[in-house]
Amino acid sequence: MVINRKVRSRKLNTRVDLTAMVSISFLLIIFFMVAGELRKPKMMDLGVPDCIDEWQGGCYRVDELRVLTLLLDDNNKMISYRGLLYAPVQNPKEVKYGKDGIRKELFNIDRKIHEYSARMGKPEIGVTVIIKPSKKSNYGNLVDILDEMNITGINSYAIVNDFTPEETKLLASK
């Protein structure tokens, strides 16, 4: 006697492993978050020197009493003067790097400028430093000056690379 039995195939339990899909999803989420953050525009404040005299919201004379210029040259040579070179408030002089040199000078000048600004009615205004490294100066000197700006708390400074002929003569003579 033969019995017809149907052979039934065994149904396998199908299971999908989603571990890789979750990992890729998190990587994509992180990528788009970082890309979105990097896409935002970054801005830097523009510091414009205050004026002594104002007319109709404009400025036609910069307060040269607040400007300190530092000329950087080779062999750790630095010359500073206040005001404009053709009419300096403080005559050009050679200053050394370090705590007893430029740092002391910056603290003193910033204190004097704050006192001067307080008499003018704006005590929050300090010194504006113009840093002019020559082509012969090294990168380390520029970093040292920027460190001094940070240590002294002077946040109004600019790095300028154009020298006037008078400044070039001044560097050559001293």
CSV table of C-alpha atoms in Angstrom, one decimal:
chain,number,residue,atom,x,y,z
A,1,MET,CA,0.0,0.0,0.0
A,2,VAL,CA,1.4,3.2,-1.1
A,3,ILE,CA,0.2,6.3,0.5
A,4,ASN,CA,0.6,9.6,-1.4
A,5,ARG,CA,2.1,12.0,0.9
A,6,LYS,CA,2.8,15.4,-0.1
A,7,VAL,CA,6.2,16.5,0.8
A,8,ARG,CA,5.9,19.9,2.2
A,9,SER,CA,8.9,22.1,2.1
A,10,ARG,CA,10.0,23.6,5.3
A,11,LYS,CA,9.4,27.3,5.6
A,12,LEU,CA,12.5,29.1,6.8
A,13,ASN,CA,12.2,31.9,9.2
A,14,THR,CA,13.4,35.0,7.3
A,15,ARG,CA,15.1,37.6,9.4
A,16,VAL,CA,16.6,40.8,8.0
A,17,ASP,CA,19.6,42.2,9.8
A,18,LEU,CA,19.2,46.0,9.9
A,19,THR,CA,22.5,46.7,11.8
A,20,ALA,CA,24.3,48.0,8.7
A,21,MET,CA,21.2,50.1,7.7
A,22,VAL,CA,21.2,51.8,11.1
A,23,SER,CA,24.9,52.5,11.0
A,24,ILE,CA,24.6,54.1,7.5
A,25,SER,CA,21.6,56.1,8.7
A,26,PHE,CA,23.6,57.5,11.6
A,27,LEU,CA,26.6,58.3,9.4
A,28,LEU,CA,24.3,60.2,7.0
A,29,ILE,CA,22.6,62.1,9.8
A,30,ILE,CA,26.0,63.2,11.2
A,31,PHE,CA,27.3,64.1,7.7
A,32,PHE,CA,24.3,66.4,7.0
A,33,MET,CA,24.5,68.0,10.4
A,34,VAL,CA,28.2,68.8,10.0
A,35,ALA,CA,27.7,69.9,6.4
A,36,GLY,CA,24.8,72.2,7.5
A,37,GLU,CA,26.9,73.7,10.2
A,38,LEU,CA,29.8,74.3,7.9
A,39,ARG,CA,27.6,75.9,5.3
A,40,LYS,CA,26.5,78.7,7.7
A,41,PRO,CA,28.3,82.0,6.9
A,42,LYS,CA,31.0,83.0,9.4
A,43,MET,CA,31.5,86.7,10.1
A,44,MET,CA,34.2,88.7,11.7
A,45,ASP,CA,33.6,92.0,13.4
A,46,LEU,CA,34.9,95.0,11.5
A,47,GLY,CA,36.5,97.5,13.8
A,48,VAL,CA,36.6,101.0,12.4
A,49,PRO,CA,38.4,103.6,14.4
A,50,ASP,CA,36.3,106.3,16.1
A,51,CYS,CA,36.4,109.9,14.9
A,52,ILE,CA,37.2,113.0,16.8
A,53,ASP,CA,34.9,115.1,14.5
A,54,GLU,CA,31.8,113.8,12.9
A,55,TRP,CA,29.5,115.3,10.3
A,56,GLN,CA,26.3,113.8,9.1
A,57,GLY,CA,27.2,110.3,10.4
A,58,GLY,CA,30.5,110.3,8.5
A,59,CYS,CA,34.0,110.5,9.7
A,60,TYR,CA,36.6,112.8,8.2
A,61,ARG,CA,39.4,112.7,10.8
A,62,VAL,CA,40.7,109.7,12.7
A,63,ASP,CA,41.9,110.1,16.2
A,64,GLU,CA,45.6,109.7,15.7
A,65,LEU,CA,46.3,110.0,19.4
A,66,ARG,CA,44.9,106.4,19.7
A,67,VAL,CA,47.0,104.8,17.0
A,68,LEU,CA,50.2,102.9,17.8
A,69,THR,CA,52.3,101.6,14.9
A,70,LEU,CA,54.7,98.7,15.4
A,71,LEU,CA,57.3,98.1,12.6
A,72,LEU,CA,58.8,94.6,12.7
A,73,ASP,CA,62.2,93.9,11.0
A,74,ASP,CA,64.8,91.2,11.0
A,75,ASN,CA,67.0,90.2,14.0
A,76,ASN,CA,64.1,90.8,16.5
A,77,LYS,CA,64.1,94.5,15.7
A,78,MET,CA,60.9,96.4,16.5
A,79,ILE,CA,60.2,100.1,16.3
A,80,SER,CA,57.1,101.7,17.7
A,81,TYR,CA,55.6,105.2,17.4
A,82,ARG,CA,52.3,106.8,18.3
A,83,GLY,CA,50.3,109.0,16.0
A,84,LEU,CA,51.3,109.7,12.4
A,85,LEU,CA,55.0,109.4,11.4
A,86,TYR,CA,55.2,112.9,10.0
A,87,ALA,CA,53.6,114.3,13.2
A,88,PRO,CA,54.2,111.7,15.9
A,89,VAL,CA,52.6,111.9,19.4
A,90,GLN,CA,55.4,109.7,20.6
A,91,ASN,CA,58.7,109.7,18.7
A,92,PRO,CA,59.8,106.4,17.1
A,93,LYS,CA,61.8,104.2,19.4
A,94,GLU,CA,63.2,100.7,19.4
A,95,VAL,CA,61.4,98.3,21.7
A,96,LYS,CA,62.4,94.8,22.8
A,97,TYR,CA,60.1,91.8,22.8
A,98,GLY,CA,58.9,90.3,26.1
A,99,LYS,CA,57.5,91.2,29.5
A,100,ASP,CA,59.7,94.3,30.2
A,101,GLY,CA,59.7,95.5,26.6
A,102,ILE,CA,56.6,95.6,24.4
A,103,ARG,CA,54.2,94.2,26.9
A,104,LYS,CA,55.0,97.0,29.4
A,105,GLU,CA,54.7,99.5,26.6
A,106,LEU,CA,51.3,98.2,25.5
A,107,PHE,CA,49.9,98.2,29.0
A,108,ASN,CA,51.1,101.8,29.6
A,109,ILE,CA,49.8,103.1,26.3
A,110,ASP,CA,46.5,101.3,26.6
A,111,ARG,CA,46.0,102.8,30.1
A,112,LYS,CA,46.8,106.3,28.8
A,113,ILE,CA,44.4,105.9,25.9
A,114,HIS,CA,41.6,104.7,28.2
A,115,GLU,CA,42.2,107.7,30.4
A,116,TYR,CA,42.1,110.0,27.4
A,117,SER,CA,39.0,108.4,26.0
A,118,ALA,CA,37.3,108.7,29.4
A,119,ARG,CA,37.9,112.5,29.3
A,120,MET,CA,36.3,112.4,25.8
A,121,GLY,CA,33.2,110.6,27.1
A,122,LYS,CA,34.0,107.1,25.7
A,123,PRO,CA,36.0,105.2,28.4
A,124,GLU,CA,35.6,101.8,26.7
A,125,ILE,CA,37.7,102.9,23.7
A,126,GLY,CA,41.4,101.8,23.8
A,127,VAL,CA,44.4,101.9,21.7
A,128,THR,CA,44.4,100.7,18.0
A,129,VAL,CA,47.6,99.0,17.1
A,130,ILE,CA,48.9,98.8,13.5
A,131,ILE,CA,51.4,95.9,13.1
A,132,LYS,CA,53.6,96.2,10.0
A,133,PRO,CA,55.9,93.3,9.5
A,134,SER,CA,58.6,93.9,6.9
A,135,LYS,CA,59.6,91.4,4.3
A,136,LYS,CA,62.7,90.6,6.3
A,137,SER,CA,60.9,89.9,9.6
A,138,ASN,CA,60.2,86.3,10.6
A,139,TYR,CA,56.9,84.6,11.3
A,140,GLY,CA,57.8,84.1,14.9
A,141,ASN,CA,58.0,87.8,15.6
A,142,LEU,CA,54.5,88.3,14.2
A,143,VAL,CA,53.2,85.5,16.4
A,144,ASP,CA,54.9,87.0,19.4
A,145,ILE,CA,53.2,90.4,18.8
A,146,LEU,CA,49.9,88.7,18.4
A,147,ASP,CA,50.4,86.9,21.7
A,148,GLU,CA,51.2,90.2,23.3
A,149,MET,CA,47.9,91.6,21.9
A,150,ASN,CA,46.1,88.7,23.5
A,151,ILE,CA,48.0,89.0,26.8
A,152,THR,CA,47.4,92.8,27.2
A,153,GLY,CA,43.7,92.5,26.1
A,154,ILE,CA,44.0,94.8,23.2
A,155,ASN,CA,41.5,93.6,20.6
A,156,SER,CA,41.7,96.5,18.2
A,157,TYR,CA,44.7,95.8,15.9
A,158,ALA,CA,45.5,95.3,12.2
A,159,ILE,CA,48.3,93.6,10.3
A,160,VAL,CA,49.3,95.7,7.4
A,161,ASN,CA,52.1,94.9,4.9
A,162,ASP,CA,52.5,98.2,3.1
A,163,PHE,CA,55.4,100.4,4.2
A,164,THR,CA,55.7,104.1,3.4
A,165,PRO,CA,59.1,105.3,2.2
A,166,GLU,CA,59.6,107.1,5.5
A,167,GLU,CA,59.0,103.9,7.5
A,168,THR,CA,61.4,102.0,5.3
A,169,LYS,CA,64.1,104.7,5.9
A,170,LEU,CA,63.3,104.6,9.7
A,171,LEU,CA,63.9,100.8,9.8
A,172,ALA,CA,67.1,101.2,7.8
A,173,SER,CA,68.4,103.9,10.1
A,174,LYS,CA,67.8,102.4,13.5
